[in-house]
Coordinates of N, CA and C in Angstrom, one line a residue:
X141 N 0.8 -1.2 0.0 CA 0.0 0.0 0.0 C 0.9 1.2 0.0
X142 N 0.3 2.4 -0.9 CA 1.5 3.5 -0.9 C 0.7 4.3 0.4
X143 N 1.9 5.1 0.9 CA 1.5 5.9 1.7 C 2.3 7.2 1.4
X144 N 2.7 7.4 0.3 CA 3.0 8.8 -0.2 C 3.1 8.8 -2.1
X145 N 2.6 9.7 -2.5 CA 1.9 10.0 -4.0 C 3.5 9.3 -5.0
X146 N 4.4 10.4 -4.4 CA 5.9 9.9 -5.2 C 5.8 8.5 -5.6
X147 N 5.8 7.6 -4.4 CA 6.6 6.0 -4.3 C 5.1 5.4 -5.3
X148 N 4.4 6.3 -5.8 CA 3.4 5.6 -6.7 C 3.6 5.2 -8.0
X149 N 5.2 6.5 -8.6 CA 5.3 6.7 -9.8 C 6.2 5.3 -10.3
X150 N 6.3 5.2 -11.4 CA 6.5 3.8 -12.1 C 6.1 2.2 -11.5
X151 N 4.8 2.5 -11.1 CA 4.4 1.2 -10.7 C 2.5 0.9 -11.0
X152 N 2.4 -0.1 -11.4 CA 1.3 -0.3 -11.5 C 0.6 0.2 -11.1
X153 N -0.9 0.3 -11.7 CA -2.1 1.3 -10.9 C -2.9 -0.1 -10.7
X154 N -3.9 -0.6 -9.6 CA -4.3 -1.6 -9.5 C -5.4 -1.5 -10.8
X155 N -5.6 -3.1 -11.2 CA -5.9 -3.6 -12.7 C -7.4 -3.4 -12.7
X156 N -8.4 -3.7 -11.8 CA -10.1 -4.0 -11.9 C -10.0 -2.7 -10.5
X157 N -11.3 -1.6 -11.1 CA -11.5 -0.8 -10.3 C -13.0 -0.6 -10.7
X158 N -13.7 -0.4 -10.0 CA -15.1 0.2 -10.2 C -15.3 1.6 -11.1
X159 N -16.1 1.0 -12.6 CA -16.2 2.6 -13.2 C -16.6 3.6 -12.6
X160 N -17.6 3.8 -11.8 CA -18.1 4.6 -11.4 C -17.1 5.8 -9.6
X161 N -16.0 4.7 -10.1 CA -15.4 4.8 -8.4 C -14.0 4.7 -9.0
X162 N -13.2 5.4 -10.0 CA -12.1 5.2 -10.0 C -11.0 5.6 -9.2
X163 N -9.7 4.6 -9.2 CA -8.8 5.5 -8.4 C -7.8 6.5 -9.6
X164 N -8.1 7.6 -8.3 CA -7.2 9.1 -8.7 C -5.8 9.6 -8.1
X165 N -5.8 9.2 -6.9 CA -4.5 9.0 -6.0 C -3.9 8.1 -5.0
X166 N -3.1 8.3 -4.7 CA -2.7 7.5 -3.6 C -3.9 7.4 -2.4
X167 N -4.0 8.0 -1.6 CA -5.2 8.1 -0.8 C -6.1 7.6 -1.1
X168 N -6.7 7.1 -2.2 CA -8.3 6.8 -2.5 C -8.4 5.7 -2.0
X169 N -9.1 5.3 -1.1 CA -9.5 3.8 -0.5 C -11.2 3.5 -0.7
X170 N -11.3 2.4 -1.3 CA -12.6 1.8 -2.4 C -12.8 0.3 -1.5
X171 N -13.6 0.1 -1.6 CA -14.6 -1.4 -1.0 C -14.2 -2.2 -2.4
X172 N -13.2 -3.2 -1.6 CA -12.9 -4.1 -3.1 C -14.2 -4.3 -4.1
X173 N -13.4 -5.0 -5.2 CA -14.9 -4.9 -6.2 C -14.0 -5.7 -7.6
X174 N -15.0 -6.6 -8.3 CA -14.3 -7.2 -9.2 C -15.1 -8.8 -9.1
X175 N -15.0 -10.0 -10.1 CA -15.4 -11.0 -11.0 C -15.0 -11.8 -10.1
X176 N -14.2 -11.9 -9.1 CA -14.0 -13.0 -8.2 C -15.4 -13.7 -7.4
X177 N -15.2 -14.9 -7.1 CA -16.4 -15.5 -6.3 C -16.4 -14.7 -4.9
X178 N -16.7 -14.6 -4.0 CA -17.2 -14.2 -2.9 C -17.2 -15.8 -1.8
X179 N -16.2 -16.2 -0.9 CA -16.5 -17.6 0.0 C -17.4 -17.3 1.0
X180 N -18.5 -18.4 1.1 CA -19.1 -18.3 2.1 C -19.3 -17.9 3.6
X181 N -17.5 -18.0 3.5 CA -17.2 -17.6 5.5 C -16.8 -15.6 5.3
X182 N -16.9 -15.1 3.9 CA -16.8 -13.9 3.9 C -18.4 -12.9 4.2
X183 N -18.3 -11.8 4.6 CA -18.9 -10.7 4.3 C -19.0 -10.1 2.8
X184 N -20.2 -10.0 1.8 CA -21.7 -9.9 2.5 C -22.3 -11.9 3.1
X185 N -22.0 -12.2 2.4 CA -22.1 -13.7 2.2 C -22.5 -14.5 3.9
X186 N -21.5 -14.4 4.5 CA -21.9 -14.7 6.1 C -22.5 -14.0 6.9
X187 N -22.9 -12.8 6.5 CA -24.3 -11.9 7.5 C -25.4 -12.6 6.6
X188 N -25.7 -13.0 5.4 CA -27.0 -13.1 5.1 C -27.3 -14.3 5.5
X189 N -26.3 -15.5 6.2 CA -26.5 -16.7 6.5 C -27.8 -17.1 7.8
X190 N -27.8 -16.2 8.2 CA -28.8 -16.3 9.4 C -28.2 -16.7 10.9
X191 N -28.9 -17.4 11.7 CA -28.7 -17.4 13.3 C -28.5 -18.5 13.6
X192 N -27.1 -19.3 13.7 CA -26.9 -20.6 14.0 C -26.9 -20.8 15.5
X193 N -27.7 -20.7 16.1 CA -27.2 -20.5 17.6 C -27.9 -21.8 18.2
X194 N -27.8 -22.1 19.3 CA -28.5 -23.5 20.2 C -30.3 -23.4 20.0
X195 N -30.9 -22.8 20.4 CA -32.4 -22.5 19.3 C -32.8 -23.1 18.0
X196 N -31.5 -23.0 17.0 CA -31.8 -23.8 15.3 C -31.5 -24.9 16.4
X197 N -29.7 -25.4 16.3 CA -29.8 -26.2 16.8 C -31.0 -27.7 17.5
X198 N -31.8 -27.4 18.7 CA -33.0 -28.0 19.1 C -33.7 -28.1 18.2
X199 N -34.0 -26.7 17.1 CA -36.0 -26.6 16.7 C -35.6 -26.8 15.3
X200 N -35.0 -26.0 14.6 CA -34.9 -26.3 13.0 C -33.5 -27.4 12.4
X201 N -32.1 -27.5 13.2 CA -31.4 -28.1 12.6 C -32.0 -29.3 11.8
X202 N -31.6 -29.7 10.6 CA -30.7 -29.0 9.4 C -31.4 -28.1 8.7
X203 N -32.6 -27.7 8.9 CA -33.2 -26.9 8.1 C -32.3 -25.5 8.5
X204 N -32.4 -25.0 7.2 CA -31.6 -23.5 7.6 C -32.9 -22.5 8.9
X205 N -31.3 -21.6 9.1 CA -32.5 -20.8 10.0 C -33.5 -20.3 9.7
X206 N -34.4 -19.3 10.0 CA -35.5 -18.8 10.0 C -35.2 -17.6 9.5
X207 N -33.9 -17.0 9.8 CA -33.7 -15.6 9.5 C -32.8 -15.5 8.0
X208 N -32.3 -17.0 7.2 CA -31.6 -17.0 6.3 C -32.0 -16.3 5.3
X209 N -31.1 -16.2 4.6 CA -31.5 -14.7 3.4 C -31.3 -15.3 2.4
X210 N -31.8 -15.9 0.8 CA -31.1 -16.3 0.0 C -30.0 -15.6 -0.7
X211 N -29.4 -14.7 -0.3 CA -28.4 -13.7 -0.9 C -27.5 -14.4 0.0
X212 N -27.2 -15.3 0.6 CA -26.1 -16.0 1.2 C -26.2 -17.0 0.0
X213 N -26.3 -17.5 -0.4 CA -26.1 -18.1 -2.0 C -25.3 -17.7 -3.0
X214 N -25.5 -16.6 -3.1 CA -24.9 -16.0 -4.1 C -23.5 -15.5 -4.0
X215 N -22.6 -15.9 -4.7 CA -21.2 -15.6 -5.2 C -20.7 -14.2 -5.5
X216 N -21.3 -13.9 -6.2 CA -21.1 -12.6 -6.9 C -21.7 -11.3 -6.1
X217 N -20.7 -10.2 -6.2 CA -20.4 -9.2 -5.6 C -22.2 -8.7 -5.3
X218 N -21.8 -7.8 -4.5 CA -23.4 -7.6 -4.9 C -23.5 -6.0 -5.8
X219 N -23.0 -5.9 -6.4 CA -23.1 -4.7 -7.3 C -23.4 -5.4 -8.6
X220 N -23.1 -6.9 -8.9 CA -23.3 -7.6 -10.0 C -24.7 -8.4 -9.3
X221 N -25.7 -8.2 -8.7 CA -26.7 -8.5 -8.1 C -27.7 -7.5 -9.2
X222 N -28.8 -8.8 -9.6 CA -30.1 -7.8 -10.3 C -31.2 -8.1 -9.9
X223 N -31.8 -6.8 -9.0 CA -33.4 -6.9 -8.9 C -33.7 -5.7 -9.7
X224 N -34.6 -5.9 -10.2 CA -35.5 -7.4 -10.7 C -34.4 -7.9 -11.6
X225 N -34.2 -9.6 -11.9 CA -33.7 -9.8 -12.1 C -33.6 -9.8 -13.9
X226 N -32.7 -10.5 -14.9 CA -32.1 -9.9 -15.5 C -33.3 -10.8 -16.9
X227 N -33.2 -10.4 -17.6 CA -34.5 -10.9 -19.0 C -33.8 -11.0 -19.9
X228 N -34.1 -12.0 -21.1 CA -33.5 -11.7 -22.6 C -34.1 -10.4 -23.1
X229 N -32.8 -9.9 -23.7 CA -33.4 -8.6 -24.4 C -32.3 -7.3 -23.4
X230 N -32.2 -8.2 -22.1 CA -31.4 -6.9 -21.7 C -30.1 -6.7 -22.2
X231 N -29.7 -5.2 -22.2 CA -28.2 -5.0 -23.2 C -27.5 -5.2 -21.5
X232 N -25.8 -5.8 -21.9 CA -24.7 -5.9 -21.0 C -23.7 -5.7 -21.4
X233 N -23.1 -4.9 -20.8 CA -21.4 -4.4 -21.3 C -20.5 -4.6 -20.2
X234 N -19.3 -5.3 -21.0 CA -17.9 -5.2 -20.0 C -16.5 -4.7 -20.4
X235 N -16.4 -3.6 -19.8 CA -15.0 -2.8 -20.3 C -13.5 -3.3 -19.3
X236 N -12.8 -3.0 -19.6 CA -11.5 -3.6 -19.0 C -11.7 -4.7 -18.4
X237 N -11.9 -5.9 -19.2 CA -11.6 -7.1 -18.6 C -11.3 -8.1 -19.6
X238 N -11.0 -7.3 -20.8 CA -10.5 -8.1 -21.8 C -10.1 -6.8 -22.8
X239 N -8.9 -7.1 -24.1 CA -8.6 -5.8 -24.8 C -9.3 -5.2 -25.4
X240 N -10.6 -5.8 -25.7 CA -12.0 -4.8 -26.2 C -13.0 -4.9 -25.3
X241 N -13.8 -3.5 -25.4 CA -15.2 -4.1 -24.0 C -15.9 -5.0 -24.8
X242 N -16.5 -5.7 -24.5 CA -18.0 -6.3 -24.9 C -19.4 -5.6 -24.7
X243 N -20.1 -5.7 -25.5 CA -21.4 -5.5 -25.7 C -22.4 -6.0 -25.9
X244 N -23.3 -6.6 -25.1 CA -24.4 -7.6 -26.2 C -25.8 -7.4 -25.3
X245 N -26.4 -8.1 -25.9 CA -27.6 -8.4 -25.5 C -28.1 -9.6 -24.9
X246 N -28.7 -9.5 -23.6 CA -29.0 -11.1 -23.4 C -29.6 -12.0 -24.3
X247 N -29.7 -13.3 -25.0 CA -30.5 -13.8 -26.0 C -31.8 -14.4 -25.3
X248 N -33.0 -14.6 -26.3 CA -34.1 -15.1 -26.0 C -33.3 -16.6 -25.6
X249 N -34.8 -17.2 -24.7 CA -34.3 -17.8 -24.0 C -35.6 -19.1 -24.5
X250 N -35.8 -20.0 -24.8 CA -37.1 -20.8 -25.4 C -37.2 -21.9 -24.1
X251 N -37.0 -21.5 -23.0 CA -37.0 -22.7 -22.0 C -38.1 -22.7 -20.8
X252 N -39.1 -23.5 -20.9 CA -40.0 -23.8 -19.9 C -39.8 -25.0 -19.2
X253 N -40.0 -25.0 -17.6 CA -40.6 -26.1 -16.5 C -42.0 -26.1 -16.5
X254 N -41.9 -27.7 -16.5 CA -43.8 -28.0 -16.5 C -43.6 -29.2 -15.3
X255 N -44.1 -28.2 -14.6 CA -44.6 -29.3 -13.3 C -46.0 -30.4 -13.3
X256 N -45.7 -31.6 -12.7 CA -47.1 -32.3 -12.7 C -47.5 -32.0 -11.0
X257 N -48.8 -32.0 -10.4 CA -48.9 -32.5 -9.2 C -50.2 -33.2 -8.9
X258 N -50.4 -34.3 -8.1 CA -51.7 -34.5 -8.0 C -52.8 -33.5 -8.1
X259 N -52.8 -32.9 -6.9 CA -54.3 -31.8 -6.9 C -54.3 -30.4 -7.7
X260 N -52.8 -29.7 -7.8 CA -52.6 -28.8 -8.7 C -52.5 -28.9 -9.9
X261 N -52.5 -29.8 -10.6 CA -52.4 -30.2 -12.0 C -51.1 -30.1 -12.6
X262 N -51.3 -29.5 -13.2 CA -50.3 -29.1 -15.1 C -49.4 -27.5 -14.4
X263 N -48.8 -27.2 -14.3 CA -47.8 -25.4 -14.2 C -46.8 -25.3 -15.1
X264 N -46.5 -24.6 -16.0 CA -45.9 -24.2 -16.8 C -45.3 -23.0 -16.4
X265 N -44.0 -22.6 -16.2 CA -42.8 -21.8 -15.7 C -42.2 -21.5 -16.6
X266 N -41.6 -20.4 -16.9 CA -40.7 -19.5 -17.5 C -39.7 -19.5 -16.2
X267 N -38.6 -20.2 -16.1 CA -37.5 -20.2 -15.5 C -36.8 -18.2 -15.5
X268 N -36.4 -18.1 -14.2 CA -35.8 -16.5 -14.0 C -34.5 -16.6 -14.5
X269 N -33.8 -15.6 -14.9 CA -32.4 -16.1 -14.8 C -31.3 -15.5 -14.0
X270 N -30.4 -16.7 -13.3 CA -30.0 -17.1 -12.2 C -28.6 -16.3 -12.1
X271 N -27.8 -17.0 -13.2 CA -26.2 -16.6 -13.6 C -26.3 -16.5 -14.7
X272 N -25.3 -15.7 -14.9 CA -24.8 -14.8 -16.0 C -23.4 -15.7 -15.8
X273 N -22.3 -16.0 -16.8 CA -21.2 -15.8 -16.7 C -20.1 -15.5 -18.3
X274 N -19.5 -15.0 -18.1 CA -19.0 -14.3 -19.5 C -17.4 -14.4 -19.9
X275 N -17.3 -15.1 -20.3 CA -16.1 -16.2 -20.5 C -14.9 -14.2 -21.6
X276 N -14.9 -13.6 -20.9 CA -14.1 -12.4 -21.9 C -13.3 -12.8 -22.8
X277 N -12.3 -13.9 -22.8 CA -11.4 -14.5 -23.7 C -12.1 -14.8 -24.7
X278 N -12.5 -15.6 -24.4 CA -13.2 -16.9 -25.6 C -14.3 -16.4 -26.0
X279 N -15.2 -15.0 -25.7 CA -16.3 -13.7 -25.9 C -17.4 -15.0 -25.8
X280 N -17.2 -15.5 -24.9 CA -18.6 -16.7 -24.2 C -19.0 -16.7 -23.3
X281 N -20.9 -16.7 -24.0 CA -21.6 -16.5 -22.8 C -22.1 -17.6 -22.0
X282 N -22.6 -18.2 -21.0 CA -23.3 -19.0 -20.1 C -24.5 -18.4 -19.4
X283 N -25.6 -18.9 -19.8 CA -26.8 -18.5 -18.7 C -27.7 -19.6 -18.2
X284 N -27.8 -19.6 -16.4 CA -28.1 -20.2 -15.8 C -29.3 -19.9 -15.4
X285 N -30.7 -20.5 -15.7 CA -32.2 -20.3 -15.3 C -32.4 -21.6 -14.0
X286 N -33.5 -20.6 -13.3 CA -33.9 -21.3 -12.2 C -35.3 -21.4 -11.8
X287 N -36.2 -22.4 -11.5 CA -37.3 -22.2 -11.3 C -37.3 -23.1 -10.0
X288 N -38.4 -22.5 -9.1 CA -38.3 -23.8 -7.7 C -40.4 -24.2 -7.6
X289 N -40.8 -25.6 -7.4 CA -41.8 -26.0 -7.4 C -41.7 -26.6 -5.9
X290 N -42.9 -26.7 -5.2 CA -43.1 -27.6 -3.8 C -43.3 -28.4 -4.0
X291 N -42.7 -29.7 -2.8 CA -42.7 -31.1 -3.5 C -43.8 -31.3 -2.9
X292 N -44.6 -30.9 -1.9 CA -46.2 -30.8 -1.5 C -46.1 -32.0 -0.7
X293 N -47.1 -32.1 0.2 CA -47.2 -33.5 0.7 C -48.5 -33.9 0.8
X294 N -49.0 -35.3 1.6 CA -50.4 -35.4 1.7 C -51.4 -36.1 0.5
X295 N -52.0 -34.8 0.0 CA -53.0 -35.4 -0.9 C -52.3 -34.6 -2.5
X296 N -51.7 -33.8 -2.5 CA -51.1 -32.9 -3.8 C -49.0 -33.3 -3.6
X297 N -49.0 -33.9 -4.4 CA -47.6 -33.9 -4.1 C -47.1 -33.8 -5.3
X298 N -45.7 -33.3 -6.0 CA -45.3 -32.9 -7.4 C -44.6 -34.3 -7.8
X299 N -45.3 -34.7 -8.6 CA -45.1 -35.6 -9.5 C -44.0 -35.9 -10.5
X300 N -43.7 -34.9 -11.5 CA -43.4 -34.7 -12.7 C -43.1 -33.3 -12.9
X301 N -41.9 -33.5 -13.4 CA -40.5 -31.9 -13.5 C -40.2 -32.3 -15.3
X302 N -40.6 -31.5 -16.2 CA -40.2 -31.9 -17.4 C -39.6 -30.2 -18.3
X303 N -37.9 -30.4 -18.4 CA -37.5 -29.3 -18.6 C -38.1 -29.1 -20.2
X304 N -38.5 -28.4 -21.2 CA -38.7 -27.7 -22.4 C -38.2 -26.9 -22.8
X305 N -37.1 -26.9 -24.1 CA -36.4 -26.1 -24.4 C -37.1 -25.3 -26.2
X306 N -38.4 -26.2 -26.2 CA -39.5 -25.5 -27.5 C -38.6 -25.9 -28.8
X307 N -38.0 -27.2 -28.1 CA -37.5 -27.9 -29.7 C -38.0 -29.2 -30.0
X308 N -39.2 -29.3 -29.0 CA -39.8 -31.3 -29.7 C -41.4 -30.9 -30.0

């Protein structure tokens, strides 16, 4: 870490900084940020985990706690976090993380979950989408959709999970 502007000159300026948040001098101190995963024993990640205390333990263990956040799931910074989340059709750009930025658009997406269940019948889902990931080298994309159904119990229980990609 520099602690004076001089001992700055011929040395690297650090590589991933936030556009909106560049560094200008020595002094500037920024809340890291950048395409790295996030581990679960870090902050934000381990605040949204919830209350593991003797309480879960007796009443819920293994069920997560009561107070769990699903944003303890998630890997990714939360500046790369989208509510509402993200749709084909939306435009996405990434500058400095490869020698051209990228630009594109998310693509349509032709993929439905059709749930069976006894008492609820037939549901048809348009999966949300989940992950993004963007391969900058190889200019490749990955997108990960998610849908969640109750496995129900009793007299209605889900039967039948049949993924549709609107090509049979």
């Amino acid at each position: 870490m520099a602690t004076r502007t001089a001992s700055l000159v011929d040395t690297p300026a650090p590589q991933i900084e936030h556009p909106l948040r560049p560094h200008t001098s020595a002094t500037d101190t920024h809340a890291p940020v950048g395409f790295g995963a996030i581990p679960p024993h870090w902050s934000p990640r381990r605040d949204y985990a919830g209350t593991f205390d003797e309480v879960w333990q007796q009443e819920r263990m293994p069920l997560p706690p009561r107070d769990y956040d699903p944003r303890a799931a998630s890997v990714a910074h939360p500046t790369l976090c989208f509510q509402p989340h993200l749709v084909p059709g939306d435009p996405l750009g990434i500058a400095g993380m490869s020698l051209e930025a990228l630009a594109f658009t998310l693509p349509a997406l032709p993929v439905s979950v059709i749930a069976r269940s006894d008492v609820g019948g037939r549901r048809v889902v348009r999966p949300l989408i989940d992950t993004v990931l963007v391969d900058t080298n190889a200019r490749r994309l990955e997108v990960t959709v998610r849908a969640s159904f109750p496995v129900g119990r009793g007299r209605d229980v889900l039967r039948e999970l049949v993924v549709d990609n609107g090509e049979a």
